[in-house]
Amino acid sequence: MNKIGKPEVFFIILIAIIGIGAMFQPALLRYLFLVLAASFAYRVIRPQKGEEKHRWLNMLGVGIGLLGFIFIHPA
């Protein structure tokens, strides 16, 4: 099993904090998608060994995250 690096742990903790906050404050849902896009962008810039072939999938994650950030407007 591959070890998780410090940046991945940072993104997981940040996603968990914003996700819990979004349950109480729906306006934070937009920023959850922004953090998800940033985490996928990190994987595009610095891929792990052996996962370079899945770069298109990470770019798809960046696109979905940014679209979610742009189009979600909670009331």
PDB file of N, CA and C in Angstrom:
ATOM      1  N   MET A   1       0.848  -1.184   0.000  1.00  0.00           N
ATOM      2  CA  MET A   1       0.000   0.000   0.000  1.00  0.00           C
ATOM      3  C   MET A   1       0.891   1.244   0.000  1.00  0.00           C
ATOM      4  N   ASN A   2       0.541   2.208  -0.827  1.00  0.00           N
ATOM      5  CA  ASN A   2       1.312   3.441  -0.899  1.00  0.00           C
ATOM      6  C   ASN A   2       1.051   4.309   0.315  1.00  0.00           C
ATOM      7  N   LYS A   3       2.098   4.986   0.744  1.00  0.00           N
ATOM      8  CA  LYS A   3       1.931   5.912   1.860  1.00  0.00           C
ATOM      9  C   LYS A   3       1.328   7.215   1.339  1.00  0.00           C
ATOM     10  N   ILE A   4       0.507   7.818   2.151  1.00  0.00           N
ATOM     11  CA  ILE A   4      -0.101   9.099   1.781  1.00  0.00           C
ATOM     12  C   ILE A   4       0.855  10.203   2.208  1.00  0.00           C
ATOM     13  N   GLY A   5       1.123  11.123   1.290  1.00  0.00           N
ATOM     14  CA  GLY A   5       2.027  12.226   1.577  1.00  0.00           C
ATOM     15  C   GLY A   5       1.361  13.314   2.396  1.00  0.00           C
ATOM     16  N   LYS A   6       2.175  14.234   2.849  1.00  0.00           N
ATOM     17  CA  LYS A   6       1.665  15.332   3.678  1.00  0.00           C
ATOM     18  C   LYS A   6       0.668  16.225   2.941  1.00  0.00           C
ATOM     19  N   PRO A   7       0.889  16.553   1.660  1.00  0.00           N
ATOM     20  CA  PRO A   7      -0.106  17.378   0.966  1.00  0.00           C
ATOM     21  C   PRO A   7      -1.465  16.688   0.838  1.00  0.00           C
ATOM     22  N   GLU A   8      -1.458  15.374   0.592  1.00  0.00           N
ATOM     23  CA  GLU A   8      -2.726  14.660   0.484  1.00  0.00           C
ATOM     24  C   GLU A   8      -3.463  14.654   1.814  1.00  0.00           C
ATOM     25  N   VAL A   9      -2.732  14.469   2.917  1.00  0.00           N
ATOM     26  CA  VAL A   9      -3.349  14.509   4.249  1.00  0.00           C
ATOM     27  C   VAL A   9      -3.921  15.896   4.512  1.00  0.00           C
ATOM     28  N   PHE A  10      -3.191  16.934   4.100  1.00  0.00           N
ATOM     29  CA  PHE A  10      -3.673  18.313   4.271  1.00  0.00           C
ATOM     30  C   PHE A  10      -4.989  18.518   3.526  1.00  0.00           C
ATOM     31  N   PHE A  11      -5.068  18.049   2.277  1.00  0.00           N
ATOM     32  CA  PHE A  11      -6.298  18.215   1.501  1.00  0.00           C
ATOM     33  C   PHE A  11      -7.445  17.407   2.090  1.00  0.00           C
ATOM     34  N   ILE A  12      -7.165  16.203   2.595  1.00  0.00           N
ATOM     35  CA  ILE A  12      -8.218  15.389   3.208  1.00  0.00           C
ATOM     36  C   ILE A  12      -8.776  16.071   4.445  1.00  0.00           C
ATOM     37  N   ILE A  13      -7.904  16.605   5.288  1.00  0.00           N
ATOM     38  CA  ILE A  13      -8.351  17.307   6.496  1.00  0.00           C
ATOM     39  C   ILE A  13      -9.144  18.553   6.127  1.00  0.00           C
ATOM     40  N   LEU A  14      -8.665  19.306   5.133  1.00  0.00           N
ATOM     41  CA  LEU A  14      -9.361  20.517   4.706  1.00  0.00           C
ATOM     42  C   LEU A  14     -10.738  20.195   4.128  1.00  0.00           C
ATOM     43  N   ILE A  15     -10.827  19.141   3.342  1.00  0.00           N
ATOM     44  CA  ILE A  15     -12.120  18.726   2.783  1.00  0.00           C
ATOM     45  C   ILE A  15     -13.066  18.288   3.892  1.00  0.00           C
ATOM     46  N   ALA A  16     -12.553  17.575   4.882  1.00  0.00           N
ATOM     47  CA  ALA A  16     -13.393  17.135   5.998  1.00  0.00           C
ATOM     48  C   ALA A  16     -13.918  18.333   6.797  1.00  0.00           C
ATOM     49  N   ILE A  17     -13.050  19.298   7.070  1.00  0.00           N
ATOM     50  CA  ILE A  17     -13.474  20.476   7.841  1.00  0.00           C
ATOM     51  C   ILE A  17     -14.525  21.282   7.073  1.00  0.00           C
ATOM     52  N   ILE A  18     -14.278  21.533   5.792  1.00  0.00           N
ATOM     53  CA  ILE A  18     -15.236  22.311   5.004  1.00  0.00           C
ATOM     54  C   ILE A  18     -16.523  21.517   4.793  1.00  0.00           C
ATOM     55  N   GLY A  19     -16.417  20.193   4.620  1.00  0.00           N
ATOM     56  CA  GLY A  19     -17.612  19.363   4.452  1.00  0.00           C
ATOM     57  C   GLY A  19     -18.503  19.388   5.676  1.00  0.00           C
ATOM     58  N   ILE A  20     -17.911  19.305   6.859  1.00  0.00           N
ATOM     59  CA  ILE A  20     -18.699  19.389   8.096  1.00  0.00           C
ATOM     60  C   ILE A  20     -19.294  20.776   8.250  1.00  0.00           C
ATOM     61  N   GLY A  21     -18.512  21.797   7.929  1.00  0.00           N
ATOM     62  CA  GLY A  21     -19.026  23.168   8.002  1.00  0.00           C
ATOM     63  C   GLY A  21     -20.154  23.420   7.020  1.00  0.00           C
ATOM     64  N   ALA A  22     -20.111  22.745   5.856  1.00  0.00           N
ATOM     65  CA  ALA A  22     -21.151  22.937   4.836  1.00  0.00           C
ATOM     66  C   ALA A  22     -22.491  22.373   5.284  1.00  0.00           C
ATOM     67  N   MET A  23     -22.461  21.426   6.223  1.00  0.00           N
ATOM     68  CA  MET A  23     -23.726  20.915   6.744  1.00  0.00           C
ATOM     69  C   MET A  23     -24.471  21.989   7.542  1.00  0.00           C
ATOM     70  N   PHE A  24     -23.727  22.861   8.174  1.00  0.00           N
ATOM     71  CA  PHE A  24     -24.336  23.903   8.993  1.00  0.00           C
ATOM     72  C   PHE A  24     -24.435  25.241   8.264  1.00  0.00           C
ATOM     73  N   GLN A  25     -23.539  25.458   7.315  1.00  0.00           N
ATOM     74  CA  GLN A  25     -23.508  26.713   6.551  1.00  0.00           C
ATOM     75  C   GLN A  25     -23.428  26.351   5.063  1.00  0.00           C
ATOM     76  N   PRO A  26     -24.565  26.263   4.369  1.00  0.00           N
ATOM     77  CA  PRO A  26     -24.559  25.791   2.972  1.00  0.00           C
ATOM     78  C   PRO A  26     -23.706  26.622   2.020  1.00  0.00           C
ATOM     79  N   ALA A  27     -23.383  27.842   2.378  1.00  0.00           N
ATOM     80  CA  ALA A  27     -22.550  28.671   1.504  1.00  0.00           C
ATOM     81  C   ALA A  27     -21.141  28.104   1.370  1.00  0.00           C
ATOM     82  N   LEU A  28     -20.717  27.269   2.306  1.00  0.00           N
ATOM     83  CA  LEU A  28     -19.384  26.675   2.232  1.00  0.00           C
ATOM     84  C   LEU A  28     -19.294  25.550   1.207  1.00  0.00           C
ATOM     85  N   LEU A  29     -20.409  25.109   0.689  1.00  0.00           N
ATOM     86  CA  LEU A  29     -20.406  24.028  -0.293  1.00  0.00           C
ATOM     87  C   LEU A  29     -19.625  24.418  -1.545  1.00  0.00           C
ATOM     88  N   ARG A  30     -19.711  25.673  -1.929  1.00  0.00           N
ATOM     89  CA  ARG A  30     -18.935  26.143  -3.084  1.00  0.00           C
ATOM     90  C   ARG A  30     -17.452  25.944  -2.860  1.00  0.00           C
ATOM     91  N   TYR A  31     -16.988  26.245  -1.648  1.00  0.00           N
ATOM     92  CA  TYR A  31     -15.560  26.160  -1.360  1.00  0.00           C
ATOM     93  C   TYR A  31     -15.089  24.719  -1.215  1.00  0.00           C
ATOM     94  N   LEU A  32     -16.014  23.823  -0.915  1.00  0.00           N
ATOM     95  CA  LEU A  32     -15.677  22.404  -0.909  1.00  0.00           C
ATOM     96  C   LEU A  32     -15.280  21.969  -2.318  1.00  0.00           C
ATOM     97  N   PHE A  33     -16.028  22.412  -3.320  1.00  0.00           N
ATOM     98  CA  PHE A  33     -15.680  22.085  -4.704  1.00  0.00           C
ATOM     99  C   PHE A  33     -14.369  22.751  -5.118  1.00  0.00           C
ATOM    100  N   LEU A  34     -14.101  23.937  -4.601  1.00  0.00           N
ATOM    101  CA  LEU A  34     -12.847  24.619  -4.926  1.00  0.00           C
ATOM    102  C   LEU A  34     -11.657  23.859  -4.340  1.00  0.00           C
ATOM    103  N   VAL A  35     -11.780  23.365  -3.126  1.00  0.00           N
ATOM    104  CA  VAL A  35     -10.701  22.583  -2.523  1.00  0.00           C
ATOM    105  C   VAL A  35     -10.524  21.250  -3.254  1.00  0.00           C
ATOM    106  N   LEU A  36     -11.624  20.629  -3.665  1.00  0.00           N
ATOM    107  CA  LEU A  36     -11.522  19.401  -4.446  1.00  0.00           C
ATOM    108  C   LEU A  36     -10.779  19.641  -5.757  1.00  0.00           C
ATOM    109  N   ALA A  37     -11.078  20.765  -6.420  1.00  0.00           N
ATOM    110  CA  ALA A  37     -10.379  21.092  -7.668  1.00  0.00           C
ATOM    111  C   ALA A  37      -8.897  21.322  -7.404  1.00  0.00           C
ATOM    112  N   ALA A  38      -8.575  21.974  -6.294  1.00  0.00           N
ATOM    113  CA  ALA A  38      -7.170  22.217  -5.963  1.00  0.00           C
ATOM    114  C   ALA A  38      -6.433  20.913  -5.672  1.00  0.00           C
ATOM    115  N   SER A  39      -7.109  19.980  -5.006  1.00  0.00           N
ATOM    116  CA  SER A  39      -6.442  18.706  -4.706  1.00  0.00           C
ATOM    117  C   SER A  39      -6.191  17.910  -5.982  1.00  0.00           C
ATOM    118  N   PHE A  40      -7.127  17.927  -6.920  1.00  0.00           N
ATOM    119  CA  PHE A  40      -6.895  17.243  -8.190  1.00  0.00           C
ATOM    120  C   PHE A  40      -5.827  17.965  -9.009  1.00  0.00           C
ATOM    121  N   ALA A  41      -5.795  19.288  -8.935  1.00  0.00           N
ATOM    122  CA  ALA A  41      -4.757  20.039  -9.656  1.00  0.00           C
ATOM    123  C   ALA A  41      -3.379  19.712  -9.093  1.00  0.00           C
ATOM    124  N   TYR A  42      -3.294  19.509  -7.788  1.00  0.00           N
ATOM    125  CA  TYR A  42      -2.015  19.107  -7.195  1.00  0.00           C
ATOM    126  C   TYR A  42      -1.576  17.759  -7.752  1.00  0.00           C
ATOM    127  N   ARG A  43      -2.531  16.837  -7.934  1.00  0.00           N
ATOM    128  CA  ARG A  43      -2.192  15.525  -8.474  1.00  0.00           C
ATOM    129  C   ARG A  43      -1.761  15.618  -9.945  1.00  0.00           C
ATOM    130  N   VAL A  44      -2.253  16.624 -10.674  1.00  0.00           N
ATOM    131  CA  VAL A  44      -1.828  16.803 -12.065  1.00  0.00           C
ATOM    132  C   VAL A  44      -0.405  17.347 -12.107  1.00  0.00           C
ATOM    133  N   ILE A  45      -0.113  18.301 -11.217  1.00  0.00           N
ATOM    134  CA  ILE A  45       1.209  18.931 -11.220  1.00  0.00           C
ATOM    135  C   ILE A  45       2.279  17.990 -10.680  1.00  0.00           C
ATOM    136  N   ARG A  46       1.966  17.269  -9.599  1.00  0.00           N
ATOM    137  CA  ARG A  46       2.939  16.375  -8.975  1.00  0.00           C
ATOM    138  C   ARG A  46       2.361  14.967  -8.843  1.00  0.00           C
ATOM    139  N   PRO A  47       2.320  14.211  -9.944  1.00  0.00           N
ATOM    140  CA  PRO A  47       1.741  12.857  -9.875  1.00  0.00           C
ATOM    141  C   PRO A  47       2.648  11.902  -9.110  1.00  0.00           C
ATOM    142  N   GLN A  48       2.038  10.870  -8.539  1.00  0.00           N
ATOM    143  CA  GLN A  48       2.812   9.826  -7.876  1.00  0.00           C
ATOM    144  C   GLN A  48       3.382   8.893  -8.925  1.00  0.00           C
ATOM    145  N   LYS A  49       4.415   8.157  -8.560  1.00  0.00           N
ATOM    146  CA  LYS A  49       5.054   7.239  -9.507  1.00  0.00           C
ATOM    147  C   LYS A  49       4.054   6.184  -9.962  1.00  0.00           C
ATOM    148  N   GLY A  50       4.015   5.960 -11.259  1.00  0.00           N
ATOM    149  CA  GLY A  50       3.144   4.940 -11.821  1.00  0.00           C
ATOM    150  C   GLY A  50       1.736   5.410 -12.113  1.00  0.00           C
ATOM    151  N   GLU A  51       1.378   6.631 -11.766  1.00  0.00           N
ATOM    152  CA  GLU A  51       0.018   7.112 -11.993  1.00  0.00           C
ATOM    153  C   GLU A  51      -0.034   8.222 -13.038  1.00  0.00           C
ATOM    154  N   GLU A  52       1.042   8.367 -13.814  1.00  0.00           N
ATOM    155  CA  GLU A  52       1.059   9.404 -14.837  1.00  0.00           C
ATOM    156  C   GLU A  52       0.041   9.139 -15.933  1.00  0.00           C
ATOM    157  N   LYS A  53      -0.353   7.862 -16.114  1.00  0.00           N
ATOM    158  CA  LYS A  53      -1.292   7.528 -17.188  1.00  0.00           C
ATOM    159  C   LYS A  53      -2.715   7.978 -16.865  1.00  0.00           C
ATOM    160  N   HIS A  54      -3.012   8.318 -15.628  1.00  0.00           N
ATOM    161  CA  HIS A  54      -4.349   8.753 -15.233  1.00  0.00           C
ATOM    162  C   HIS A  54      -4.448  10.276 -15.131  1.00  0.00           C
ATOM    163  N   ARG A  55      -3.580  10.984 -15.816  1.00  0.00           N
ATOM    164  CA  ARG A  55      -3.571  12.443 -15.747  1.00  0.00           C
ATOM    165  C   ARG A  55      -4.869  13.042 -16.267  1.00  0.00           C
ATOM    166  N   TRP A  56      -5.466  12.451 -17.288  1.00  0.00           N
ATOM    167  CA  TRP A  56      -6.717  12.964 -17.854  1.00  0.00           C
ATOM    168  C   TRP A  56      -7.839  12.864 -16.834  1.00  0.00           C
ATOM    169  N   LEU A  57      -7.810  11.836 -15.991  1.00  0.00           N
ATOM    170  CA  LEU A  57      -8.838  11.672 -14.972  1.00  0.00           C
ATOM    171  C   LEU A  57      -8.707  12.758 -13.904  1.00  0.00           C
ATOM    172  N   ASN A  58      -7.483  13.126 -13.564  1.00  0.00           N
ATOM    173  CA  ASN A  58      -7.276  14.217 -12.618  1.00  0.00           C
ATOM    174  C   ASN A  58      -7.717  15.555 -13.215  1.00  0.00           C
ATOM    175  N   MET A  59      -7.478  15.739 -14.510  1.00  0.00           N
ATOM    176  CA  MET A  59      -7.937  16.972 -15.158  1.00  0.00           C
ATOM    177  C   MET A  59      -9.458  17.039 -15.176  1.00  0.00           C
ATOM    178  N   LEU A  60     -10.111  15.900 -15.340  1.00  0.00           N
ATOM    179  CA  LEU A  60     -11.567  15.841 -15.271  1.00  0.00           C
ATOM    180  C   LEU A  60     -12.046  16.242 -13.876  1.00  0.00           C
ATOM    181  N   GLY A  61     -11.342  15.791 -12.842  1.00  0.00           N
ATOM    182  CA  GLY A  61     -11.663  16.191 -11.469  1.00  0.00           C
ATOM    183  C   GLY A  61     -11.509  17.679 -11.255  1.00  0.00           C
ATOM    184  N   VAL A  62     -10.480  18.272 -11.848  1.00  0.00           N
ATOM    185  CA  VAL A  62     -10.292  19.733 -11.758  1.00  0.00           C
ATOM    186  C   VAL A  62     -11.460  20.448 -12.425  1.00  0.00           C
ATOM    187  N   GLY A  63     -11.851  19.986 -13.595  1.00  0.00           N
ATOM    188  CA  GLY A  63     -12.959  20.616 -14.313  1.00  0.00           C
ATOM    189  C   GLY A  63     -14.276  20.517 -13.567  1.00  0.00           C
ATOM    190  N   ILE A  64     -14.571  19.345 -13.028  1.00  0.00           N
ATOM    191  CA  ILE A  64     -15.815  19.181 -12.278  1.00  0.00           C
ATOM    192  C   ILE A  64     -15.808  20.037 -11.025  1.00  0.00           C
ATOM    193  N   GLY A  65     -14.675  20.092 -10.335  1.00  0.00           N
ATOM    194  CA  GLY A  65     -14.577  20.922  -9.138  1.00  0.00           C
ATOM    195  C   GLY A  65     -14.779  22.403  -9.440  1.00  0.00           C
ATOM    196  N   LEU A  66     -14.167  22.874 -10.517  1.00  0.00           N
ATOM    197  CA  LEU A  66     -14.320  24.291 -10.873  1.00  0.00           C
ATOM    198  C   LEU A  66     -15.740  24.600 -11.352  1.00  0.00           C
ATOM    199  N   LEU A  67     -16.336  23.682 -12.108  1.00  0.00           N
ATOM    200  CA  LEU A  67     -17.723  23.897 -12.529  1.00  0.00           C
ATOM    201  C   LEU A  67     -18.667  23.918 -11.334  1.00  0.00           C
ATOM    202  N   GLY A  68     -18.423  23.031 -10.374  1.00  0.00           N
ATOM    203  CA  GLY A  68     -19.232  23.044  -9.159  1.00  0.00           C
ATOM    204  C   GLY A  68     -19.085  24.344  -8.403  1.00  0.00           C
ATOM    205  N   PHE A  69     -17.854  24.870  -8.343  1.00  0.00           N
ATOM    206  CA  PHE A  69     -17.624  26.144  -7.659  1.00  0.00           C
ATOM    207  C   PHE A  69     -18.335  27.286  -8.362  1.00  0.00           C
ATOM    208  N   ILE A  70     -18.319  27.270  -9.688  1.00  0.00           N
ATOM    209  CA  ILE A  70     -18.914  28.364 -10.451  1.00  0.00           C
ATOM    210  C   ILE A  70     -20.447  28.312 -10.408  1.00  0.00           C
ATOM    211  N   PHE A  71     -21.029  27.118 -10.567  1.00  0.00           N
ATOM    212  CA  PHE A  71     -22.471  27.030 -10.748  1.00  0.00           C
ATOM    213  C   PHE A  71     -23.285  26.831  -9.482  1.00  0.00           C
ATOM    214  N   ILE A  72     -22.670  26.455  -8.373  1.00  0.00           N
ATOM    215  CA  ILE A  72     -23.445  26.266  -7.137  1.00  0.00           C
ATOM    216  C   ILE A  72     -23.584  27.601  -6.431  1.00  0.00           C
ATOM    217  N   HIS A  73     -24.825  28.007  -6.238  1.00  0.00           N
ATOM    218  CA  HIS A  73     -25.136  29.234  -5.503  1.00  0.00           C
ATOM    219  C   HIS A  73     -26.195  28.899  -4.461  1.00  0.00           C
ATOM    220  N   PRO A  74     -25.766  28.463  -3.269  1.00  0.00           N
ATOM    221  CA  PRO A  74     -26.753  28.112  -2.257  1.00  0.00           C
ATOM    222  C   PRO A  74     -27.541  29.336  -1.791  1.00  0.00           C
ATOM    223  N   ALA A  75     -28.762  29.093  -1.439  1.00  0.00           N
ATOM    224  CA  ALA A  75     -29.633  30.207  -1.027  1.00  0.00           C
ATOM    225  C   ALA A  75     -29.261  30.710   0.345  1.00  0.00           C
TER     226      ALA A  75
END
